[in-house]
mmCIF file of C-alpha atoms in Angstrom:
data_model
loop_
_atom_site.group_PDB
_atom_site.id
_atom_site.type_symbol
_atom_site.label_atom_id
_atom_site.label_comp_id
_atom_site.label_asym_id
_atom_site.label_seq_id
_atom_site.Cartn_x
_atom_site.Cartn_y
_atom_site.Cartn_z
ATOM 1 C CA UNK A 1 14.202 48.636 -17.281
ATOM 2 C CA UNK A 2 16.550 45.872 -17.095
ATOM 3 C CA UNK A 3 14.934 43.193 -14.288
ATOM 4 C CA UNK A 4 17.671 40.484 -12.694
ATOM 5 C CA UNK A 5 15.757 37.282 -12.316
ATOM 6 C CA UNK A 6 17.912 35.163 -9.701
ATOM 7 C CA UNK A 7 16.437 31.405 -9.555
ATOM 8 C CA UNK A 8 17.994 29.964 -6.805
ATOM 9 C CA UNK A 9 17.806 25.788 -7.953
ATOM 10 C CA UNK A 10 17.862 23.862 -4.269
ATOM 11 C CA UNK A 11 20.258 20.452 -4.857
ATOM 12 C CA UNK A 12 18.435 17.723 -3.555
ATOM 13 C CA UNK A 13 19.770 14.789 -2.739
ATOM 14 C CA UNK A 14 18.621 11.849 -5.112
ATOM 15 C CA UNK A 15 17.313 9.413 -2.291
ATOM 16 C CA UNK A 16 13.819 8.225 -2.238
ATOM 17 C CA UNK A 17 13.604 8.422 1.441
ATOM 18 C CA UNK A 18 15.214 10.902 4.341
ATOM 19 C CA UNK A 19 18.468 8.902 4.971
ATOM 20 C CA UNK A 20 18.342 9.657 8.517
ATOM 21 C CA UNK A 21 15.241 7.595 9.511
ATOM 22 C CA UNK A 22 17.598 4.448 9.123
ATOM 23 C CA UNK A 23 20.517 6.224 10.500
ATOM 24 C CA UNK A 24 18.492 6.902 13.356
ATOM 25 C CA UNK A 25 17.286 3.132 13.251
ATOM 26 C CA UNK A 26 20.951 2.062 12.969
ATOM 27 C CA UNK A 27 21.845 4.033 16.336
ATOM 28 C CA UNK A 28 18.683 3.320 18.375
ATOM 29 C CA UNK A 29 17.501 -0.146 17.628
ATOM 30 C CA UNK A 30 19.044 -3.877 18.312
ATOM 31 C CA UNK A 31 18.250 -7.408 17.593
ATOM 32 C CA UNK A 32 19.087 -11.059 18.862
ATOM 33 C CA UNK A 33 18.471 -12.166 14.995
ATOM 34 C CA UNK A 34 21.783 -11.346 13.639
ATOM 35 C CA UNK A 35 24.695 -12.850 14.428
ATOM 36 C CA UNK A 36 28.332 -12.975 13.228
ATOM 37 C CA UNK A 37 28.937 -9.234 13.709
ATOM 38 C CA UNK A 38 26.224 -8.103 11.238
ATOM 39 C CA UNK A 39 24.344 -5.084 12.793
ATOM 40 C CA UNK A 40 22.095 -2.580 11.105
ATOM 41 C CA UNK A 41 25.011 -0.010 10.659
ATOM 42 C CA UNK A 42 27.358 -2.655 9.734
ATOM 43 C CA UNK A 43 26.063 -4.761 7.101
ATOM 44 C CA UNK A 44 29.001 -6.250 6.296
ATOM 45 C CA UNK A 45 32.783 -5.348 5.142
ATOM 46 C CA UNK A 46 32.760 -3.091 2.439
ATOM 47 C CA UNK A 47 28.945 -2.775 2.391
ATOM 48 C CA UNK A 48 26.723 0.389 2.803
ATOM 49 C CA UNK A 49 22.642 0.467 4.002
ATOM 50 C CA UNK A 50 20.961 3.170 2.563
ATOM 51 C CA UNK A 51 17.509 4.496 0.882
ATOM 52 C CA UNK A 52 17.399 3.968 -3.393
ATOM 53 C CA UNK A 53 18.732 6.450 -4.679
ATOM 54 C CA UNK A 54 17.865 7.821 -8.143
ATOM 55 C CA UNK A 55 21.143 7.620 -9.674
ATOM 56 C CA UNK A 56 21.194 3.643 -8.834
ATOM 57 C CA UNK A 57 19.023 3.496 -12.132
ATOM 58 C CA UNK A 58 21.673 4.448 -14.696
ATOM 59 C CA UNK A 59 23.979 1.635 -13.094
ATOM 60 C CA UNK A 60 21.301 -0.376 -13.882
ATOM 61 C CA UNK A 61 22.265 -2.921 -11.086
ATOM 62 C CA UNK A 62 19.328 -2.340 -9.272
ATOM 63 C CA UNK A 63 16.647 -3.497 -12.261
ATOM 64 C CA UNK A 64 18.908 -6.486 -12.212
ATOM 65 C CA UNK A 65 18.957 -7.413 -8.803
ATOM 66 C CA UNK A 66 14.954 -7.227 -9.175
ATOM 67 C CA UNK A 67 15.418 -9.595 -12.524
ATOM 68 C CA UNK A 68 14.068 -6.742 -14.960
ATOM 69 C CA UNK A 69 16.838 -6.723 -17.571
ATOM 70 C CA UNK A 70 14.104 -5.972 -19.801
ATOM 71 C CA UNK A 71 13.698 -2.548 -17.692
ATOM 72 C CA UNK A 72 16.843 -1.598 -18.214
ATOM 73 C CA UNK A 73 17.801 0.319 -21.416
ATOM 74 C CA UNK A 74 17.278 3.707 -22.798
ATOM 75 C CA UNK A 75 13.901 3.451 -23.441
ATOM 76 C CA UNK A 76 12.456 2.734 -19.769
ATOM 77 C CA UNK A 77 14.642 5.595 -18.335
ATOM 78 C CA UNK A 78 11.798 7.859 -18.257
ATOM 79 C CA UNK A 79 9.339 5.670 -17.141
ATOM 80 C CA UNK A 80 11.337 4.336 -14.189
ATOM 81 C CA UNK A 81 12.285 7.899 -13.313
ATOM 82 C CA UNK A 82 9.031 8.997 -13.995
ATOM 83 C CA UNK A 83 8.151 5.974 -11.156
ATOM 84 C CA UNK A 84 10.377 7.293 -8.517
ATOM 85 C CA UNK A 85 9.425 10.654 -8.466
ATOM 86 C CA UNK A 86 6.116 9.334 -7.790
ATOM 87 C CA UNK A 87 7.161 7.143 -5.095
ATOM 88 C CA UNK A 88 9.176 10.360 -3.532
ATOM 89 C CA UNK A 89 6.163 12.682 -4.080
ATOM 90 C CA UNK A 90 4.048 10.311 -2.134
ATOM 91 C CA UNK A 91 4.077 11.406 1.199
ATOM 92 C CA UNK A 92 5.737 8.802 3.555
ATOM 93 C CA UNK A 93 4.473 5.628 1.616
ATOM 94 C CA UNK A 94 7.603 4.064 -0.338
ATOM 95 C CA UNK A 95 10.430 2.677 1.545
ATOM 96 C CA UNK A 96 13.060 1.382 -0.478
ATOM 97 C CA UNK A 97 16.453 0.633 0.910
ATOM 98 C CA UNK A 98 19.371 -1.024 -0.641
ATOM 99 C CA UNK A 99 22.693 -2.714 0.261
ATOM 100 C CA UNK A 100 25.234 -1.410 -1.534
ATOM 101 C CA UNK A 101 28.890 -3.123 -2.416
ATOM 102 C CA UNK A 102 30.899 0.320 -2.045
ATOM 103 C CA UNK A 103 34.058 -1.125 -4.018
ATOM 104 C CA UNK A 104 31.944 -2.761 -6.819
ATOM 105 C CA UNK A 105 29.571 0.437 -7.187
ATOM 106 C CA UNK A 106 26.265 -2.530 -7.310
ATOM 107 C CA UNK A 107 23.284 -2.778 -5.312
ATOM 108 C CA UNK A 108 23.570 -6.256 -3.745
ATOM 109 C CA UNK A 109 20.029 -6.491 -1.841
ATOM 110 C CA UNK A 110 17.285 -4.954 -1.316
ATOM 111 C CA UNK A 111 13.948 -4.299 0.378
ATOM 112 C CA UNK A 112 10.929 -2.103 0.429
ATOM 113 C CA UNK A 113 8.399 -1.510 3.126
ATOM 114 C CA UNK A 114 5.173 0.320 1.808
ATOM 115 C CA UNK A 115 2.645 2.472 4.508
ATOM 116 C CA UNK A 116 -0.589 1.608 4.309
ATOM 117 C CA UNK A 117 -3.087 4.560 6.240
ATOM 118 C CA UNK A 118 -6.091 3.072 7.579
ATOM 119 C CA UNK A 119 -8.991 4.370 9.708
ATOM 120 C CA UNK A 120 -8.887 1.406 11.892
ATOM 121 C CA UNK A 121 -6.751 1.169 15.096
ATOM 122 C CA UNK A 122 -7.393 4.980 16.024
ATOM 123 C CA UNK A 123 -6.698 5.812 12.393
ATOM 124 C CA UNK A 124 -2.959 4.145 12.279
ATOM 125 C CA UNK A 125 -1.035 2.944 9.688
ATOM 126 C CA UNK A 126 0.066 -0.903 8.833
ATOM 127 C CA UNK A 127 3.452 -1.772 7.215
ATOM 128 C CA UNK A 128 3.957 -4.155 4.666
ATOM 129 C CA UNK A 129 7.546 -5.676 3.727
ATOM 130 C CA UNK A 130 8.279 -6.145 -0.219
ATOM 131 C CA UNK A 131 10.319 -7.319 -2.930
ATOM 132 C CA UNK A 132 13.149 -8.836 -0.298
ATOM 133 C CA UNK A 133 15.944 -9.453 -2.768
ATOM 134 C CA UNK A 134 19.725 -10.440 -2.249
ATOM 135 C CA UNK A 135 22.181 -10.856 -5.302
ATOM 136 C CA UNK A 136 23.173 -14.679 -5.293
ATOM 137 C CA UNK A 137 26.660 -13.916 -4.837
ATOM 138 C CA UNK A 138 25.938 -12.377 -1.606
ATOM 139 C CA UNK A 139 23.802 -15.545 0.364
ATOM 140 C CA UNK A 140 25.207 -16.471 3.414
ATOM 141 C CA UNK A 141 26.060 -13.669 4.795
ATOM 142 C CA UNK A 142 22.757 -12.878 6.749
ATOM 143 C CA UNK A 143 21.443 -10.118 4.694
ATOM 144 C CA UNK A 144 18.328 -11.059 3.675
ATOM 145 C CA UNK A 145 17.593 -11.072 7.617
ATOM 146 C CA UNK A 146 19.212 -7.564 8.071
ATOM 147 C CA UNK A 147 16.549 -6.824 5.586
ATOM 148 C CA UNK A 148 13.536 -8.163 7.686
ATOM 149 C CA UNK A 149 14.741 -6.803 10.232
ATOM 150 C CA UNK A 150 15.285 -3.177 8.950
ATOM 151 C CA UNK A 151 11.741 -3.245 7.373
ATOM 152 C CA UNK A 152 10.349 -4.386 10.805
ATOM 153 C CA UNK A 153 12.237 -1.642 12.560
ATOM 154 C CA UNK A 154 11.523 0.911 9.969
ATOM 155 C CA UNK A 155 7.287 -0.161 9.988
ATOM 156 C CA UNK A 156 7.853 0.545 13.860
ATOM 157 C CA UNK A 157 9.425 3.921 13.390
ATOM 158 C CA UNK A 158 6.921 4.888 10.539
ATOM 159 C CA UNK A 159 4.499 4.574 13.721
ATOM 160 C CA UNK A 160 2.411 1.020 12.018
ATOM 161 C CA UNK A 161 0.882 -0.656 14.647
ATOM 162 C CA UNK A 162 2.313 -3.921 12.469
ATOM 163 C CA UNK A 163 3.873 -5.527 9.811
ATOM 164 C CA UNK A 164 3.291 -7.967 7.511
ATOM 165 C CA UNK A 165 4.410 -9.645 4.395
ATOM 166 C CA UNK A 166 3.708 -12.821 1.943
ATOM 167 C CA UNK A 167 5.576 -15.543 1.356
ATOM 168 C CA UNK A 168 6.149 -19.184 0.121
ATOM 169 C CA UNK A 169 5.123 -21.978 2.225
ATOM 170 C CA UNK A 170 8.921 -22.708 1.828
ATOM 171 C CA UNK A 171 10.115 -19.334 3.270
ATOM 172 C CA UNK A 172 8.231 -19.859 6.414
ATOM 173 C CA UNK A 173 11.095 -20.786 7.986
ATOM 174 C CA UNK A 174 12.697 -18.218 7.465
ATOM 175 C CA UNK A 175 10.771 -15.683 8.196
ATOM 176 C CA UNK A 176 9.527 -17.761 11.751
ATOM 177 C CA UNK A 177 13.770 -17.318 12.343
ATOM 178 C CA UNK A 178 13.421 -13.454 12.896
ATOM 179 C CA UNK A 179 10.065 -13.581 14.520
ATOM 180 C CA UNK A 180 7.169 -13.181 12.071
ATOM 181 C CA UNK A 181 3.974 -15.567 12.810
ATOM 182 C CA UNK A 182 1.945 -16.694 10.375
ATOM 183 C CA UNK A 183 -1.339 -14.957 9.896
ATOM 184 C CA UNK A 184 -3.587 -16.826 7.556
ATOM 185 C CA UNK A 185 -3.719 -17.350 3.785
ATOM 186 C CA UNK A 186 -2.196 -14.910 1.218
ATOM 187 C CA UNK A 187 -5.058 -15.276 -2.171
ATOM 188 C CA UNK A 188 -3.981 -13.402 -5.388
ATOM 189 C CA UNK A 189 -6.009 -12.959 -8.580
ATOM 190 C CA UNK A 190 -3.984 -12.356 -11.872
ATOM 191 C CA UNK A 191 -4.502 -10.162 -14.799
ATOM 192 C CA UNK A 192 -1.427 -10.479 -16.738
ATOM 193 C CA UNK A 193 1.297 -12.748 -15.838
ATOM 194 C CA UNK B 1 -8.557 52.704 -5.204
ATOM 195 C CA UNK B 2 -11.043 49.839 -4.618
ATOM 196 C CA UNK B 3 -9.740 46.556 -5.461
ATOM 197 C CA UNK B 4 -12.678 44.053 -5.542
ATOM 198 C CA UNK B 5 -11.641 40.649 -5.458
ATOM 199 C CA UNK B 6 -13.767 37.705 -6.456
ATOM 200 C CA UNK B 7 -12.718 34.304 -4.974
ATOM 201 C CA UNK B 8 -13.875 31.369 -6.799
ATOM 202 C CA UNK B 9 -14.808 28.443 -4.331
ATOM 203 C CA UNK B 10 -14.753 25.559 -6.440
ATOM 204 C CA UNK B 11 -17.408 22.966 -4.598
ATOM 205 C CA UNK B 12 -16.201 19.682 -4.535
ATOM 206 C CA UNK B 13 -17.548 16.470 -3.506
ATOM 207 C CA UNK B 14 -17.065 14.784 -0.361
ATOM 208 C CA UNK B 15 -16.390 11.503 -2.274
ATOM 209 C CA UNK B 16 -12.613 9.706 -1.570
ATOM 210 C CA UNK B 17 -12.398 9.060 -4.957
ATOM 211 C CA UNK B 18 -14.053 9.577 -8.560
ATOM 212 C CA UNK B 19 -17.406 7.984 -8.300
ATOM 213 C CA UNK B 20 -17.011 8.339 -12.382
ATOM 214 C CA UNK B 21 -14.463 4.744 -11.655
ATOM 215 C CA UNK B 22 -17.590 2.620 -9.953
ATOM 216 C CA UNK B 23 -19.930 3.784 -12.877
ATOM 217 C CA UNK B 24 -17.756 2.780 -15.708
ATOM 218 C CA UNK B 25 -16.667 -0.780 -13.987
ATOM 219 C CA UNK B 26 -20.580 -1.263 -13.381
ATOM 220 C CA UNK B 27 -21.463 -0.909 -16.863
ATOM 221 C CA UNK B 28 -18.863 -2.576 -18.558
ATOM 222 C CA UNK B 29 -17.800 -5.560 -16.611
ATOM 223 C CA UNK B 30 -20.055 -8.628 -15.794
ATOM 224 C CA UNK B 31 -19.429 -11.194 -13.562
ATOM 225 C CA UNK B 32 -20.326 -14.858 -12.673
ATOM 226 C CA UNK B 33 -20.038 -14.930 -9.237
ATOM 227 C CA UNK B 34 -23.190 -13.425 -8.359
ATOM 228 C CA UNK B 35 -26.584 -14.698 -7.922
ATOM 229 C CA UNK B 36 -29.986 -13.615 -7.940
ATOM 230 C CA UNK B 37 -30.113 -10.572 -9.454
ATOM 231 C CA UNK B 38 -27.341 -9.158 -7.574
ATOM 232 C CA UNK B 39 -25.060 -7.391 -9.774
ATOM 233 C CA UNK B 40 -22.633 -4.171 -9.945
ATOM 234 C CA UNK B 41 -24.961 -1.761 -10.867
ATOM 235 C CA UNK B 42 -27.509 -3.182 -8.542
ATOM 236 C CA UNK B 43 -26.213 -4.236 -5.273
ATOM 237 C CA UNK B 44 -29.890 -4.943 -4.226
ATOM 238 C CA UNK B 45 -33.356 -3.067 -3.195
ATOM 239 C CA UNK B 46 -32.815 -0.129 -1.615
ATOM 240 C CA UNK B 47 -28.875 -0.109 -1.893
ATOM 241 C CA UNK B 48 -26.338 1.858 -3.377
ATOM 242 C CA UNK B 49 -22.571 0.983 -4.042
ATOM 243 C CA UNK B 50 -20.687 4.367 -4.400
ATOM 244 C CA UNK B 51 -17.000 5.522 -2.734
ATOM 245 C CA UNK B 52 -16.722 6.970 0.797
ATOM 246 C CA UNK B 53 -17.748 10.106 1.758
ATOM 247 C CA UNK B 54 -16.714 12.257 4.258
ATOM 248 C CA UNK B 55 -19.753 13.084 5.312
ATOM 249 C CA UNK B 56 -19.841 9.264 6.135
ATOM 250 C CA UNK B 57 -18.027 10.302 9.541
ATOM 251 C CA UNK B 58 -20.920 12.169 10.911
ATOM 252 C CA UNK B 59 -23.613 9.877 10.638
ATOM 253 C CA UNK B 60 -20.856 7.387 12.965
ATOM 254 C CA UNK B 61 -22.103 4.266 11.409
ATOM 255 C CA UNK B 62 -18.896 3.665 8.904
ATOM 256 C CA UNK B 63 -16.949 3.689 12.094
ATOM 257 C CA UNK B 64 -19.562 1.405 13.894
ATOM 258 C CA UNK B 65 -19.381 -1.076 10.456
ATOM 259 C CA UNK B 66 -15.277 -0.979 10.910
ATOM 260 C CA UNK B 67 -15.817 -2.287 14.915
ATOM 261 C CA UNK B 68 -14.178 0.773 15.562
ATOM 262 C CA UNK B 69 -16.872 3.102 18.204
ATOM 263 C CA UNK B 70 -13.441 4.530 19.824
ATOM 264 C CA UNK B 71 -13.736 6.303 16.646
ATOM 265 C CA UNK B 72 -16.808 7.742 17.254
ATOM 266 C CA UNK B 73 -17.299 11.301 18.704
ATOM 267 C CA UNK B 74 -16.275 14.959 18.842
ATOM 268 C CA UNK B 75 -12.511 14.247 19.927
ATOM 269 C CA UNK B 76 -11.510 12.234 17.179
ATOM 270 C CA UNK B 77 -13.652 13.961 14.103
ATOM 271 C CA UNK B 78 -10.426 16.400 13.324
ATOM 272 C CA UNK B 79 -8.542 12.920 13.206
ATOM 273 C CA UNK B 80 -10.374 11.209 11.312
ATOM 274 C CA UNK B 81 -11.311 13.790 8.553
ATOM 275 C CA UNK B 82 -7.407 13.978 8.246
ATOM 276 C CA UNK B 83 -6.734 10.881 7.839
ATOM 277 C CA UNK B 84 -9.573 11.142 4.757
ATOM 278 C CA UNK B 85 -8.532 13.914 3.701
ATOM 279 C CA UNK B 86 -4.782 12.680 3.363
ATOM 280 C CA UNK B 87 -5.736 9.596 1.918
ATOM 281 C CA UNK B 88 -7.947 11.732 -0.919
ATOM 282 C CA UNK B 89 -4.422 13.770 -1.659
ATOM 283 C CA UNK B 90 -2.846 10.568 -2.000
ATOM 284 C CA UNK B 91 -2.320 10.510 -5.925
ATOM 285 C CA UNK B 92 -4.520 7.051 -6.978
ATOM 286 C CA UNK B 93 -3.795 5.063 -3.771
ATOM 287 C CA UNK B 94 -6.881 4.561 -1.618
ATOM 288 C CA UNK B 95 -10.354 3.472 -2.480
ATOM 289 C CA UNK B 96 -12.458 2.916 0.196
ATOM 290 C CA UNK B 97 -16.149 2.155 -1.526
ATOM 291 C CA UNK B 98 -19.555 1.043 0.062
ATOM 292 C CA UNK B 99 -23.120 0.221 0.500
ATOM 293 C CA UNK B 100 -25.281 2.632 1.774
ATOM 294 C CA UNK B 101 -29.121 1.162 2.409
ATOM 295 C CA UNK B 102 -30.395 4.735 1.268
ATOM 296 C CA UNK B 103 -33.654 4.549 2.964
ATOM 297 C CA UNK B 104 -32.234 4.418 6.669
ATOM 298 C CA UNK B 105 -29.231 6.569 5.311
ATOM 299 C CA UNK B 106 -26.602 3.894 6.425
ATOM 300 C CA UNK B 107 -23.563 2.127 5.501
ATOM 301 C CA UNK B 108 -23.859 -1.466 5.831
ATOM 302 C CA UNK B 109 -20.887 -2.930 3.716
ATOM 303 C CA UNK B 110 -17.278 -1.773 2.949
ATOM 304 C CA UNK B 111 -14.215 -2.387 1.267
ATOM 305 C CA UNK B 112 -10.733 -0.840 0.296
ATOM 306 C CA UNK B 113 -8.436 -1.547 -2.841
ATOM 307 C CA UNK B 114 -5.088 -0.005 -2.228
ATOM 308 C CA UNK B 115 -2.936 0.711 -5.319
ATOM 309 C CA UNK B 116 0.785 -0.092 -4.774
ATOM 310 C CA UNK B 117 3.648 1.026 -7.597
ATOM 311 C CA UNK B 118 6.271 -1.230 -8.303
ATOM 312 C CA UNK B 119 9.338 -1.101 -10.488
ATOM 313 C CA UNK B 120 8.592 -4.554 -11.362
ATOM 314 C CA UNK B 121 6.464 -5.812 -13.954
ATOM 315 C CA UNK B 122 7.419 -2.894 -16.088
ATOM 316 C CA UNK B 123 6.957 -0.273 -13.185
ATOM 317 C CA UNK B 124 3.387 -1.831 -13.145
ATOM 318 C CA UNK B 125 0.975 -1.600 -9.987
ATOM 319 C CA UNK B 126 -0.312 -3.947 -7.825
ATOM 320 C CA UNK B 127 -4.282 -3.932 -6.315
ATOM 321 C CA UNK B 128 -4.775 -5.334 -2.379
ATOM 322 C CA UNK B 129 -8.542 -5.601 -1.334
ATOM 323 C CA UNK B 130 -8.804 -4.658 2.550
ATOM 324 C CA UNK B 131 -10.904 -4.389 5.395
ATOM 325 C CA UNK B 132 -13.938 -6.095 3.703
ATOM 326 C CA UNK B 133 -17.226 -5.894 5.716
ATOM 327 C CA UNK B 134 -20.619 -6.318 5.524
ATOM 328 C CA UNK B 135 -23.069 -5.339 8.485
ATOM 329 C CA UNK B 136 -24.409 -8.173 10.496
ATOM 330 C CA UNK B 137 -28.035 -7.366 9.411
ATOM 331 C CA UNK B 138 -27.068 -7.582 5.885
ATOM 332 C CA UNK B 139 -25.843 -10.521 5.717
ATOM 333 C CA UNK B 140 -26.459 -13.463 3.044
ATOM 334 C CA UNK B 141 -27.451 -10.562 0.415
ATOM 335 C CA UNK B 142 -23.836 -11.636 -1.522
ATOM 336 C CA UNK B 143 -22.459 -7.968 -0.444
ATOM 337 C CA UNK B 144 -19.448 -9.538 0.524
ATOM 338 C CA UNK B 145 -18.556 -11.204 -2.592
ATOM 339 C CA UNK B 146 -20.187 -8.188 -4.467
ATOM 340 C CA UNK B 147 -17.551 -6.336 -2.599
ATOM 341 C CA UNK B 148 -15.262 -8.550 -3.663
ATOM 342 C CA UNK B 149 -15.875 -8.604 -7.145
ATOM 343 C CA UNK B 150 -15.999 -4.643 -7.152
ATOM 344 C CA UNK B 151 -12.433 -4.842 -5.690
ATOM 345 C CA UNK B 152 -10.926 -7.471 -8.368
ATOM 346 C CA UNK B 153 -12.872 -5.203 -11.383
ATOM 347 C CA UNK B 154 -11.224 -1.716 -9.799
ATOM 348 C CA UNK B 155 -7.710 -2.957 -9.476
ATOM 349 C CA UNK B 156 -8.056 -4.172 -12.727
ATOM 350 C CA UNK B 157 -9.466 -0.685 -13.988
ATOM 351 C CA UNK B 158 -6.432 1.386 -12.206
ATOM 352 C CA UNK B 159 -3.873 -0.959 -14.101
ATOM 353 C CA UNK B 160 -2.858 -3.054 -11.722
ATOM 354 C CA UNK B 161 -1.033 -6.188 -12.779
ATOM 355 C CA UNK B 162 -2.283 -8.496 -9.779
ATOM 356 C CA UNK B 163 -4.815 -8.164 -7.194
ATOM 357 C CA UNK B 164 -4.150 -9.802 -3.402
ATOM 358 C CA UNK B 165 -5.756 -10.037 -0.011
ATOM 359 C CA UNK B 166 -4.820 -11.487 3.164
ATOM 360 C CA UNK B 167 -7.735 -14.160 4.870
ATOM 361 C CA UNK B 168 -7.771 -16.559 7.645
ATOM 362 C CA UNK B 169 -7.467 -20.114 6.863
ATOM 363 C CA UNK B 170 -11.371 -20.191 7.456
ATOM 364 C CA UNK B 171 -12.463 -17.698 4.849
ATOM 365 C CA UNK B 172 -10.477 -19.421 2.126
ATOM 366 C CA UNK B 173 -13.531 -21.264 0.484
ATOM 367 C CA UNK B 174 -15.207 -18.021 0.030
ATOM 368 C CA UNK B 175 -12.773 -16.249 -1.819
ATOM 369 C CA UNK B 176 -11.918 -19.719 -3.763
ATOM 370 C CA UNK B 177 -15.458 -19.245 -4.840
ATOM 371 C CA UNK B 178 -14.832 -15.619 -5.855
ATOM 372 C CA UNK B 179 -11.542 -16.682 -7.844
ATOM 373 C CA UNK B 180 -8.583 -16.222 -5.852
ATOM 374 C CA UNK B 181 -6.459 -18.616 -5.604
ATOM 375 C CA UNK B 182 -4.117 -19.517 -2.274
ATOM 376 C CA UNK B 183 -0.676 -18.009 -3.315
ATOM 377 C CA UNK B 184 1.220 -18.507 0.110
ATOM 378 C CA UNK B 185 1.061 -17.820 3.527
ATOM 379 C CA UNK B 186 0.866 -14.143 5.018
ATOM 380 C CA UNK B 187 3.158 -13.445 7.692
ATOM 381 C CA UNK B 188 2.865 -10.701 10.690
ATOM 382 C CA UNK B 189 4.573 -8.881 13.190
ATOM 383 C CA UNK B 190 2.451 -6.999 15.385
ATOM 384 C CA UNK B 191 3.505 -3.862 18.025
ATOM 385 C CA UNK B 192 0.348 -3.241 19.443
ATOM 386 C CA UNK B 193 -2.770 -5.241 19.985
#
């Protein structure tokens, strides 16, 4: 007996992250901290907000923009792929989203905000804001505070009852501008450098 | 026709995490930073270091250690175990270990590392040490830099590249003492009190 086998293969889409959540950010939130025109659904002319997507590897822009030529290459592909799909699998944890320059085809900033599940505050969840990164050719043009602002209202939609992040005593400034109080001491410990 | 089926209930342990991870850091890492006897293997007389367990919930007094007796009581049980039970499924995330003083069956200290992937640092992770406490009756035993120590010696086990943790300006000397040094400030946005 001759059996048909049909394996129907579902295309997914290669983003880390449902692209609606900041779509639906984009539509439904606003802020006093941008100015010049730049909004959450327009970053800027010619520039696109959206999740990482797993094809931004092979462009190798991203691992740039993070300042990890030595990432990029033929023999990291695995592991970095291997790195994403455990970031996807994770259930609502990773957040990383990306400005892209549509014309140039290169990620030009980026941000992630991680979800950290606790048991206290009625068992919620806390945000935390990483790896804020613009491309230096793109300063000035109020992205890295699109960023902040995306990961705050992101944290807020992810239902974290806050959200946090580390920085320089230089950056404080900064950070102060789009309405983040300081909060103590951040204290590291190193095992490689 | 009969079809007898046999399920096979594998019984598992209630523990968050491997409690393989606490026994292999206690017997191969030493430390300076504790006194008097105190040491992994032997947080002191009548105590035991292990991870959470869920049956931790129904005894009440992990919730009562966290300042958290909203917690506490028939409505939120369902909660709660699902919040343990997601963090469990969470592949190598969350490790929520304690003291128990065996004799009166309660937990009197607690701490959290939290494993965060990166794609920096060679898609390396990075450890954070949370929600340390120790009970106020146990107090001046060196739990809390026991704790501590347990957290720096786990995120170095799980690969971690770094190990962090957020402290008020006050608590500074304390973790100076453990070896953490200041690294910046920590910034925060809160939603809800």
């Amino acid at each position: 007996m001759l059996h048909v086998i049909i394996i129907l293969i579902q295309v997914e889409n290669n983003y880390l992250f449902d692209p609606n959540l900041l779509e639906e950010i984009c539509m439904n939130e606003t802020t006093t901290y941008l100015k010049g025109g730049v909004s959450l659904s327009n970053p800027g002319e010619g520039l696109k907000l959206r999740p990482l997507s797993a094809d931004d590897f092979a462009k190798g822009c991203y691992l740039d923009l993070l300042k990890q030529p030595n990432l990029v290459g033929q023999i990291f592909t695995e592991t970095i792929l291997s790195r994403f799909n455990l970031m996807k699998s994770t259930p609502s944890t990773y957040f990383i989203f990306v400005i892209e320059d549509l014309e140039k085809q290169k990620i030009v900033a980026s941000a992630t905000v991680v979800v950290e599940r606790k048991f206290i505050h009625e068992c919620s969840s806390r945000g935390r804001i990483e790896d804020v990164v613009v491309d230096e050719g793109y300063r000035g043009l109020q992205l890295g505070k699109l960023l902040v602002v995306v990961g705050e209202f992101l944290s807020k939609k992810l239902g974290c009852y806050k959200t946090s992040l580390e920085c320089s005593d230089g950056k404080v400034e900064f950070y102060e501008k789009v309405g983040f109080k300081i909060d103590g001491k951040h204290m590291v410990k190193r095992f490689s450098s």
